Each structure stands twice: as structure tokens, then as C-alpha cells.
Coordinates of C-alpha atoms and ligand atoms in Angstrom, one line a residue:
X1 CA 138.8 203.3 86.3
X2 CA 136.1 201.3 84.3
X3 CA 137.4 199.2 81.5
X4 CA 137.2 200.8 78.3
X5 CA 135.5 199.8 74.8
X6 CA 138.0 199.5 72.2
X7 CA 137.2 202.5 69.8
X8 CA 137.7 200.7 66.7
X9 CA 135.0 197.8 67.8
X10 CA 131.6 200.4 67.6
X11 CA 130.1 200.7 65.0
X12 CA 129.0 203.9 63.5
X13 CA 125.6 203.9 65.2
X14 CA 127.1 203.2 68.7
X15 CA 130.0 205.8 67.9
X16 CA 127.2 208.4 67.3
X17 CA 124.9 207.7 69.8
X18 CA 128.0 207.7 72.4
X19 CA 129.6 210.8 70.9
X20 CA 126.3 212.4 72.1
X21 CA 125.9 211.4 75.5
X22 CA 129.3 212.7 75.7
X23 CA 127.5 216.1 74.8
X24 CA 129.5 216.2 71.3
X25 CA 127.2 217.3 67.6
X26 CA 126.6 214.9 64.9
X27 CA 129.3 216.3 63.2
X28 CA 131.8 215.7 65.9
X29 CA 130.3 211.9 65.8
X30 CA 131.7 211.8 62.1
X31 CA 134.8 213.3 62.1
X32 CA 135.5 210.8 65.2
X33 CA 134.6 208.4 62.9
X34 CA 136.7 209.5 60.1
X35 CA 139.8 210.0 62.9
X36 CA 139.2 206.3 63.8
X37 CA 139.0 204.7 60.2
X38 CA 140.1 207.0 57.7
X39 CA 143.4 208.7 59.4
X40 CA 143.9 205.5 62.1
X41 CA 143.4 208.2 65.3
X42 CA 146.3 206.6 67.9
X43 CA 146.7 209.7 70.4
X44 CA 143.7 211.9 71.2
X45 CA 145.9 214.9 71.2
X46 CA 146.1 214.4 67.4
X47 CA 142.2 214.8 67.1
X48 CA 142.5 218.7 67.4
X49 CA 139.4 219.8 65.3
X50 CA 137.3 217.8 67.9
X51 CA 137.2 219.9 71.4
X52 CA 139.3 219.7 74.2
X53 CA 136.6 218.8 76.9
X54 CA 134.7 216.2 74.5
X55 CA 138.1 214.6 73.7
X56 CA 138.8 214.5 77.5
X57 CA 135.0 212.8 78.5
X58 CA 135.5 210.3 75.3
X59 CA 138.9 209.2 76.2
X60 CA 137.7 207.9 79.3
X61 CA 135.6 205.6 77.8
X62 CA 136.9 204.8 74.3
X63 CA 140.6 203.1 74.4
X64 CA 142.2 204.1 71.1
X65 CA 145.1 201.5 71.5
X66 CA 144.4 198.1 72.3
X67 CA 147.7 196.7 71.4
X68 CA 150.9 197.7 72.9
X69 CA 154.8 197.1 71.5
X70 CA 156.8 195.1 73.2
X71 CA 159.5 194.2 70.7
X72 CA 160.5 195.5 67.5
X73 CA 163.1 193.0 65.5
X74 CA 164.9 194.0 62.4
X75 CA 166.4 191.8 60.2
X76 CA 169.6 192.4 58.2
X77 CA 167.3 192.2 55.2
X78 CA 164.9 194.8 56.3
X79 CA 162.4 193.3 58.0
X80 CA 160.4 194.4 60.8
X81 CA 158.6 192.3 62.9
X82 CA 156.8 193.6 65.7
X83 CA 155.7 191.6 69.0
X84 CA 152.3 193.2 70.3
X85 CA 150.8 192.9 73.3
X86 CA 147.1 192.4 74.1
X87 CA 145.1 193.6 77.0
X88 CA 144.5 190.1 78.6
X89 CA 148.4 189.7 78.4
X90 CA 148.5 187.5 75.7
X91 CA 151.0 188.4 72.6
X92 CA 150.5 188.3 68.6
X93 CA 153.0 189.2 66.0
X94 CA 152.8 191.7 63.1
X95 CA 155.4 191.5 60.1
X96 CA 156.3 194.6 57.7
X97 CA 158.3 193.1 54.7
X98 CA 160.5 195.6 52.2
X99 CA 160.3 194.9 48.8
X100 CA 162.6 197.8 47.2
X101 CA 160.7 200.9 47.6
X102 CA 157.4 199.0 48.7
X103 CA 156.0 197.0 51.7
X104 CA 154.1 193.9 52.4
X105 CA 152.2 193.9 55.8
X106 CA 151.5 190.7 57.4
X107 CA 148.7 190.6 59.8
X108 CA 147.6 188.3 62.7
X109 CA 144.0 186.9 63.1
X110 CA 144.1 184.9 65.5
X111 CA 146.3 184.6 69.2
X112 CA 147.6 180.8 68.3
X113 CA 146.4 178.6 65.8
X114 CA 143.8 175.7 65.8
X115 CA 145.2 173.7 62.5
X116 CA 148.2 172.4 64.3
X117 CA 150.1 171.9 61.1
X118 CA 153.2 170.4 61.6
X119 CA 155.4 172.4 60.1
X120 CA 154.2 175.6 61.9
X121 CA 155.4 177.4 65.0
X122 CA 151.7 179.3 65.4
X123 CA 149.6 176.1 66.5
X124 CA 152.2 174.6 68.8
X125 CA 149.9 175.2 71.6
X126 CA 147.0 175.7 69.7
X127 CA 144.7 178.5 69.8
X128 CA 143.4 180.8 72.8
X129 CA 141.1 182.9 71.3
X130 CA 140.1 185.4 68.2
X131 CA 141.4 188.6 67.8
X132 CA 138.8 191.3 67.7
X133 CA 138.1 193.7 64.9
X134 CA 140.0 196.6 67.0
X135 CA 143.2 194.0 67.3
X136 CA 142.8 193.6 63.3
X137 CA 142.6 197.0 62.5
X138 CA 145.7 198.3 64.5
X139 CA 147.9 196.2 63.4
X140 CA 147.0 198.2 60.1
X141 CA 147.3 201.8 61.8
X142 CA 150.7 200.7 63.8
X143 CA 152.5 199.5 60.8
X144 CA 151.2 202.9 59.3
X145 CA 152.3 204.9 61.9
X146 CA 156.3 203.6 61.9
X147 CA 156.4 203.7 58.1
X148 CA 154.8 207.1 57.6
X149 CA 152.5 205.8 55.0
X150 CA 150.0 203.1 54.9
X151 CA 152.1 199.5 53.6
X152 CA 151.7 198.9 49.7
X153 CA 149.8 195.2 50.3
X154 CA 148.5 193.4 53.1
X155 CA 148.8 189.6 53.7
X156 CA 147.1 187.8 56.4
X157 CA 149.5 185.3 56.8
X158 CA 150.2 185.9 60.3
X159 CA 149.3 184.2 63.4
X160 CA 146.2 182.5 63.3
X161 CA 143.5 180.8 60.6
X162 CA 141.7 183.5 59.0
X163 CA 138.4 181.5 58.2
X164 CA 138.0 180.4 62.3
X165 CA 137.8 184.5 62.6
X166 CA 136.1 185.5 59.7
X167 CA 133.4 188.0 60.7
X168 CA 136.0 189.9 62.8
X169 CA 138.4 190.2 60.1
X170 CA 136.0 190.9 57.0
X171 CA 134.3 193.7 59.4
X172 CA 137.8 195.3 59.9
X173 CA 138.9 194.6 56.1
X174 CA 135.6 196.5 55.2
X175 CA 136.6 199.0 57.0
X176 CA 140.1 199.4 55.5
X177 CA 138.8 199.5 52.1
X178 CA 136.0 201.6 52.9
X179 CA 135.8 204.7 51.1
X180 CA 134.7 206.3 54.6
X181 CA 137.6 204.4 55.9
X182 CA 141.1 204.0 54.8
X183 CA 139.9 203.4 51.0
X184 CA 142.2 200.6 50.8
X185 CA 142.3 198.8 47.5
X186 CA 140.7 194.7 48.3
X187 CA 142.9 193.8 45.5
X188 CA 145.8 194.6 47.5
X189 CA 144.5 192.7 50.7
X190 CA 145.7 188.7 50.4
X191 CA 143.6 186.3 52.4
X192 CA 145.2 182.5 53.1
X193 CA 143.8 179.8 54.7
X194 CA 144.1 176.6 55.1
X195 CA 140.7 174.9 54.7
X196 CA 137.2 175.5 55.4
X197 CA 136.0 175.5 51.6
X198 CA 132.2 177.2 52.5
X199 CA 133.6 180.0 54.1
X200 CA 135.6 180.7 51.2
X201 CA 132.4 180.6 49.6
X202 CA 131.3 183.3 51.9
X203 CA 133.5 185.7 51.7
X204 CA 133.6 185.1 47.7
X205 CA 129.5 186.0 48.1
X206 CA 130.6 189.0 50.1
X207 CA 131.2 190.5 47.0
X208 CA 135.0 192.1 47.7
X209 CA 138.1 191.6 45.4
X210 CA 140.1 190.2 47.9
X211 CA 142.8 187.8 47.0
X212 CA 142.8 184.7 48.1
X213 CA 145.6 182.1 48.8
X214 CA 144.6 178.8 49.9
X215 CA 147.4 176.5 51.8
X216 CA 147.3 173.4 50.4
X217 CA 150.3 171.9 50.4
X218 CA 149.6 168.6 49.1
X219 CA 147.0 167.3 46.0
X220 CA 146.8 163.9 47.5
X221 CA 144.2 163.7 50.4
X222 CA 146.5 161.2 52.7
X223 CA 149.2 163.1 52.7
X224 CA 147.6 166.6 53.1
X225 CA 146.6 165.2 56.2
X226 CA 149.8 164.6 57.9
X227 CA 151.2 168.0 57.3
X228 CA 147.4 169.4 58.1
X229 CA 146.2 167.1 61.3
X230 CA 142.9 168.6 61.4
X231 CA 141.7 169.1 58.4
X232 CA 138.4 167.8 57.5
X233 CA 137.8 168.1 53.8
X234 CA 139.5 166.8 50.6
X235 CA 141.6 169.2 48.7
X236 CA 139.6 168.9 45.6
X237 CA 136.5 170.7 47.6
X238 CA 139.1 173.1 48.5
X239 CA 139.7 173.7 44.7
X240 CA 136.8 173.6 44.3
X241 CA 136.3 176.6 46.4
X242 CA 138.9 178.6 46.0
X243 CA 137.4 178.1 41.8
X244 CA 134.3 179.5 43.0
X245 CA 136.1 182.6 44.6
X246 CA 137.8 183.1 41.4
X247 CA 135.0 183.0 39.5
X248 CA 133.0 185.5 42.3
X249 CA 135.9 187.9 42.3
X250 CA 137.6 188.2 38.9
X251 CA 140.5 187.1 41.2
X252 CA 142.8 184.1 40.7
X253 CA 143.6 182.2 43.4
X254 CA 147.0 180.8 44.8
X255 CA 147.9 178.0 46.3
X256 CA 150.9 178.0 48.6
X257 CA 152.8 174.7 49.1
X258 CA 154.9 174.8 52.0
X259 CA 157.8 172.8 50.4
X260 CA 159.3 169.6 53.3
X261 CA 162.4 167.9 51.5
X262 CA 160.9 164.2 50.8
X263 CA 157.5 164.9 52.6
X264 CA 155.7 167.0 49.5
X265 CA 158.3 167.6 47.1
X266 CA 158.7 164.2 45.2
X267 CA 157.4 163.9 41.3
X268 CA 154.8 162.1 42.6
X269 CA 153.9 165.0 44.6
X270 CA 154.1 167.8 41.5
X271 CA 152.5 165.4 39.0
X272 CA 149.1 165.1 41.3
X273 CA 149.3 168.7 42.3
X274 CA 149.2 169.1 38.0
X275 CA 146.2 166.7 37.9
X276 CA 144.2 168.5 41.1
X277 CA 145.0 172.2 38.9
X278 CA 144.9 171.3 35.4
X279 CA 142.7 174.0 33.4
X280 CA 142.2 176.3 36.8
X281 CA 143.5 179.9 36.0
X282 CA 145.5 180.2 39.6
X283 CA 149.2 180.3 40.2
X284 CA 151.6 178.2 42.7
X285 CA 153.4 179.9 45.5
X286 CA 156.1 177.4 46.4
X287 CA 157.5 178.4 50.3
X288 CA 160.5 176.0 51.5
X289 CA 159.5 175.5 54.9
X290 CA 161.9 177.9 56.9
X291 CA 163.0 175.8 59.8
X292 CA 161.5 176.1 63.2
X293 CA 161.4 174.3 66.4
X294 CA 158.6 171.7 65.8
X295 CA 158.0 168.5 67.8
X296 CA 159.0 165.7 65.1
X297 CA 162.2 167.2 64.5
X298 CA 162.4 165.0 60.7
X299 CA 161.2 168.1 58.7
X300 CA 164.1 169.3 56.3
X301 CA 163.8 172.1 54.0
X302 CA 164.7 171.6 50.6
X303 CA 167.4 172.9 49.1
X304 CA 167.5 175.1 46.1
X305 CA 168.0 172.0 43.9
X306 CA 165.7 170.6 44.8
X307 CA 163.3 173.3 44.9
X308 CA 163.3 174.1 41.2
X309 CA 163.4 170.5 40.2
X310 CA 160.0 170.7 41.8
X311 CA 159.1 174.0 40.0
X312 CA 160.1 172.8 36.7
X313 CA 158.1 169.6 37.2
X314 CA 154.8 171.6 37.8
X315 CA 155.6 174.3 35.2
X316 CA 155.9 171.7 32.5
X317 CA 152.9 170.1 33.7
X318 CA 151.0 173.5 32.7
X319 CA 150.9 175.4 35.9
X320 CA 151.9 178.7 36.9
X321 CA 154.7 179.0 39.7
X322 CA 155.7 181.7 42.4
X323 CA 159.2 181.3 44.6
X324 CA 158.9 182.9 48.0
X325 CA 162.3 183.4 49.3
X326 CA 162.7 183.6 53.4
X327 CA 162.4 187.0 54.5
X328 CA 164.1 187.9 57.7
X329 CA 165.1 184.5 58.4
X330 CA 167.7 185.3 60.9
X331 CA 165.6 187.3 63.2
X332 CA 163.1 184.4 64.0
X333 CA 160.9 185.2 61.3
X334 CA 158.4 182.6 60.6
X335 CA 155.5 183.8 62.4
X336 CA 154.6 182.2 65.8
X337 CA 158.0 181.6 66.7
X338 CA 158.3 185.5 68.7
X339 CA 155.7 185.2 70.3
X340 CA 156.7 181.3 71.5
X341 CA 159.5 182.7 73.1
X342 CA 157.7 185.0 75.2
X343 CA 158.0 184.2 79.3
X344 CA 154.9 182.9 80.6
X345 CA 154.2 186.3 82.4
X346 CA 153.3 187.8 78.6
X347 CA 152.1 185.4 77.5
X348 CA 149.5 184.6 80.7
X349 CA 147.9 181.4 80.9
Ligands
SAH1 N1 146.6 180.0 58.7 C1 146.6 180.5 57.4 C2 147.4 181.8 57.3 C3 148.6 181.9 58.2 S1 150.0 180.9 57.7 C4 147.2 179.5 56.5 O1 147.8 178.5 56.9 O2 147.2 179.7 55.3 C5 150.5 181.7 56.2 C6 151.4 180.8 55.4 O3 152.7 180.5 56.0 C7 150.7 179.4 55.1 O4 150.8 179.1 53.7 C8 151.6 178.5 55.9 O5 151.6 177.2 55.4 C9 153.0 179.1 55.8 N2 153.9 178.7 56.9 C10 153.6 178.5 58.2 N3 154.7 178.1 58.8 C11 155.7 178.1 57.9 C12 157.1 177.8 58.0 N4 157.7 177.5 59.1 N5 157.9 178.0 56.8 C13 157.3 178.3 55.7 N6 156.0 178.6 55.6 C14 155.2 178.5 56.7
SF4_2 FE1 147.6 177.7 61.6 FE2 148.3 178.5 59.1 FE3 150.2 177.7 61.0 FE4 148.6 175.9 59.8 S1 150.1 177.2 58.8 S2 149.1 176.1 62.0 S3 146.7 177.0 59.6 S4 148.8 179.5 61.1

């Protein structure tokens, strides 16, 4: 059988045109659309108010799921993380996280990582390639799917560096929070990165309320780029940018600081953090690092004395501070680390 197009990559003109050849009516060519965007179509047999025989002719050339489980982890405290499987054989994860009644998606952008920070499991092996709009979106409709109702916020904190993939995810994040789509709220949608200060810029000119997190980890330049090997500009442009976006979007930014016991959490550390922030409406995350298999092996996380010793230090240095307590840290659950343990065979070279 010929290879088919993922659904969710057409666009609407392609979907129409398609839906025709297929001997299908305009109308058919919408509600498709509507079953692909707005109510996240994963089994043809669902579509029923489309006809049997144009179902039949488009399923042979449209692929509704490009992504396949292959594990589902839960952790004692709720957590679900799911391993996916991609069509080339490669393997991304997606995270649902319970907070009480609601829950916090975390998407993937990206099948490895090309930041290599150190403290990460994602970039160990760097990256092999971007994940397309269809990958993007189906994380959405799959997390939908097994909670029986679309998750309360998304947070692209998965596998991968947003800004390296930005046109594929912005298209499917349009999408989502198109009113033809999902009419997903952009305020609920979190974007981190960890660098690439003018396209921030971009997606602040995009003109979108998403949030925005940028991973900065360190105010002093030297010492950003230890835990960040790769990165290429100063964090001040980064503020810089991530002020602009603020200023574009109505939205605050955050910075997240992945705390490393006497790497980044000294008072040397919180007072030029203060300096780098002082008078910028944003807020701090602070992360300890949750532990993973890193070459190095010196990284310690901090421990909880420590922790708000450093969040006192930055509060009474005028900043705003957020704590983000491990989620599902039993069940591997900083991202990269599932898909790491994958056999070569998944994970095909
Ligand atoms: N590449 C993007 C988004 C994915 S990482 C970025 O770096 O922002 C999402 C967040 O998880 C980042 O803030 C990152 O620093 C953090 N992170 C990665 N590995 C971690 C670990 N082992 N423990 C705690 N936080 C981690
Ligand atoms: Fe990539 Fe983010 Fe991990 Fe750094 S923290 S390696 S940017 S996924």
C-alpha cells in the first residue's frame, strides 16, 4: 500500500481539494476538517455523518494516527507518562500531570534535543529530527482521548527545544486554539525554551497569548554556559526577549532555574539572577534538578534547605518565586529518560 499523508499535516486547501477527488461535497471537506481539529478524529468509524464509501477511499490515503503507544507508566502520584512511537521507529514521550481535579499536559517537540544541557536526559544523544505538526497535534488528541476531556493546560516542556521547531509547533498550536479547531485558550498553552532570543521575538509578533518560560538557569554568562554548552547568546538578550514577549502579549514571562546543589544555587548565584531581573514583571520557577543518568556524574540536587535558602535570597531581592516539586519521580519521570531506555530496535538508528 502507498504511504499515507498524515491527516493532521494538510492544510485546509489540500484537505478540500483531496476530499473532492475522493468524490466527497464541500461540506464533507469541512466537517472532515472539523473531525480532524475540532473533535481530534482518531478512528474513521467515529466520523459517521461523513459516508461510508468516502470514509473508506479517504482512509486509504489520509493516516489519522501517526503515533502509536507503546508504554503507559503511572506513578504512585498520578502521573501518566506515555512512550509514543513514530512511524520511522523512533520514540518521543508525552506526560499528563494531576493537579487535584485538573491536568497539565506536557508535550514533545522534538525526537532528542540539540542543547545538550548537562543536566538533561533529552540531548544525551542529541537530536534526530523535528516532529511534525501531525506528531504535535496528537499528542494533544491522545491525552484527550484517555482522560475523556481535553487537559486543563499544556506545557511544552517535553522532549525537544521548542524554538529549533517553531513553525511546526506554532502551526499545530494555531490550530488548537483555533476557534475552527479545538478553541483552546493560548493563555493556557506554556512555551519554554532555552535560548534563541529572536524567535522569541517571533512568536511574540505572531500576535498569540501564549505563555512563555524561558530556561535560564544562570544570570551570569560563564556559568550559563556550562550547564547550557551550546548556547550562543548572553542571558541579558534572553531577558531582553522574553521582555519584549511580555510586552507583545500582556503575558509575564518565567524563568525556570533548574536548581544543581553548588553549581547555580550559591548567593552569588540568587544575587545576580536579582540584578539580571530587577524591575521585570516575570516570576521564578525554581526546579531542583531531579536526578538522572548524565555523563559527569557530579550534579547533586539540592535539598530542601537549601532550596528555600535560595528562594528567600531572590524573594528578598524583589523577585517573584514559583517551587516545582518532582512529579512522578519514581516512574522515570524527567523527560528523555523513557525513551533512553528504549532497545535500539524502537529506537532505530
Ligand atoms: N527545551 C526546552 C523545553 C523542554 S525542557 C527548555 O529547555 O526549556 C523543560 C524544562 O525542564 C526546562 O526548564 C529544563 O531545564 C527542565 N529540565 C530538563 N531536565 C531536567 C531535570 N533532569 N530535572 C529538572 N528539570 C529538568
Ligand atoms: Fe534540550 Fe531543554 Fe533538555 Fe536543554 S533542558 S537539553 S534545551 S530539552
Amino acid at each position: 500500500m502507498p504511504e499515507r499523508i498524515p491527516a493532521r499535516d494538510l492544510d485546509a486547501g489540500a484537505l478540500d481539494a483531496l476530499v473532492l477527488e475522493e468524490g466527497g461535497r464541500p461540506f464533507h471537506a469541512r466537517e472532515l476538517h472539523l473531525w480532524l481539529h475540532a473533535r481530534g478524529l482518531l478512528d474513521w468509524n467515529r466520523a459517521t455523518n461523513l459516508p461510508k464509501a468516502l470514509r473508506d477511499r479517504l482512509s486509504e490515503t489520509l493516516e489519522l494516527r501517526t503515533l502509536r503507544l507503546l508504554e503507559e507508566e503511572e506513578a504512585r502520584d498520578g502521573t501518566l507518562k506515555f512512550l509514543l512511537g513514530l512511524g520511522d521507529g523512533e520514540a518521543i514521550e508525552a506526560v499528563l500531570i494531576p493537579r487535584g481535579t485538573r491536568s497539565t499536559l506536557c508535550m514533545s517537540t522534538q525526537v532528542g534535543c540539540p542543547v545538550g544541557c548537562i543536566f538533561c536526559a533529552s540531548g544525551l544523544e542529541g537530536v534526530r529530527r523535528n516532529l511534525s505538526r501531525a506528531e504535535i497535534l496528537e499528542q494533544f488528541w491522545i491525552a484527550r482521548e484517555r482522560l475523556g476531556r481535553p487537559p486543563d493546560n499544556i506545557v511544552v516542556m517535553g522532549i525537544g527545544e521548542p524554538m529549533a521547531n517553531l513553525r511546526n509547533l506554532t502551526e499545530a498550536l494555531d490550530l488548537l486554539v483555533s476557534p475552527k479547531g479545538a478553541a483552546y485558550s493560548a493563555r493556557r498553552i506554556t512555551i519554554s525554551t532555552s535560548g534563541h532570543p529572536e524567535r522569541i521575538r517571533r512568536l511574540a509578533s505572531l500576535g498569540k497569548p501564549y505563555e512563555l518560560a524561558v530556561s535560564l538557569h544562570a544570570a551570569d554568562p560563564d556559568l550559563r554556559r556550562e550547564l547550557v554548552p551550546t548556547a550562543k547568546h548572553d542571558p541579558e538578550e534572553l531577558v531582553r526577549a522574553a521582555a519584549f514577549h511580555g510586552r507583545a502579549t500582556g503575558r509575564e514571562p518565567t524563568f525556570e532555574i533548574v536548581l544543581l546543589a553548588d553549581r547555580n544555587d550559591r548567593r552569588e548565584d540568587a544575587e545576580a539572577l536579582c540584578s539580571l531581573l530587577r524591575g521585570l514583571p516575570c516570576t521564578v520557577n525554581l526546579i531542583p534538578w531531579n536526578p538522572v543518568e548524565v555523563p559527569g556524574g557530579d550534579l547533586r540536587s539540592p535539598g530542601d534547605r537549601r532550596v528555600e535558602r535560595f528562594r528567600g535570597w531572590l524573594e528578598r531581592g524583589g523577585l517573584k518565586t514559583t517551587l516545582r516539586r518532582h512529579r512522578g519521580r519514581d516512574r522515570d519521570a524527567a523527560c528523555g529518560q523513557l525513551r533512553l531506555r528504549r532497545p535500539p530496535a524502537i529506537r532505530k538508528k
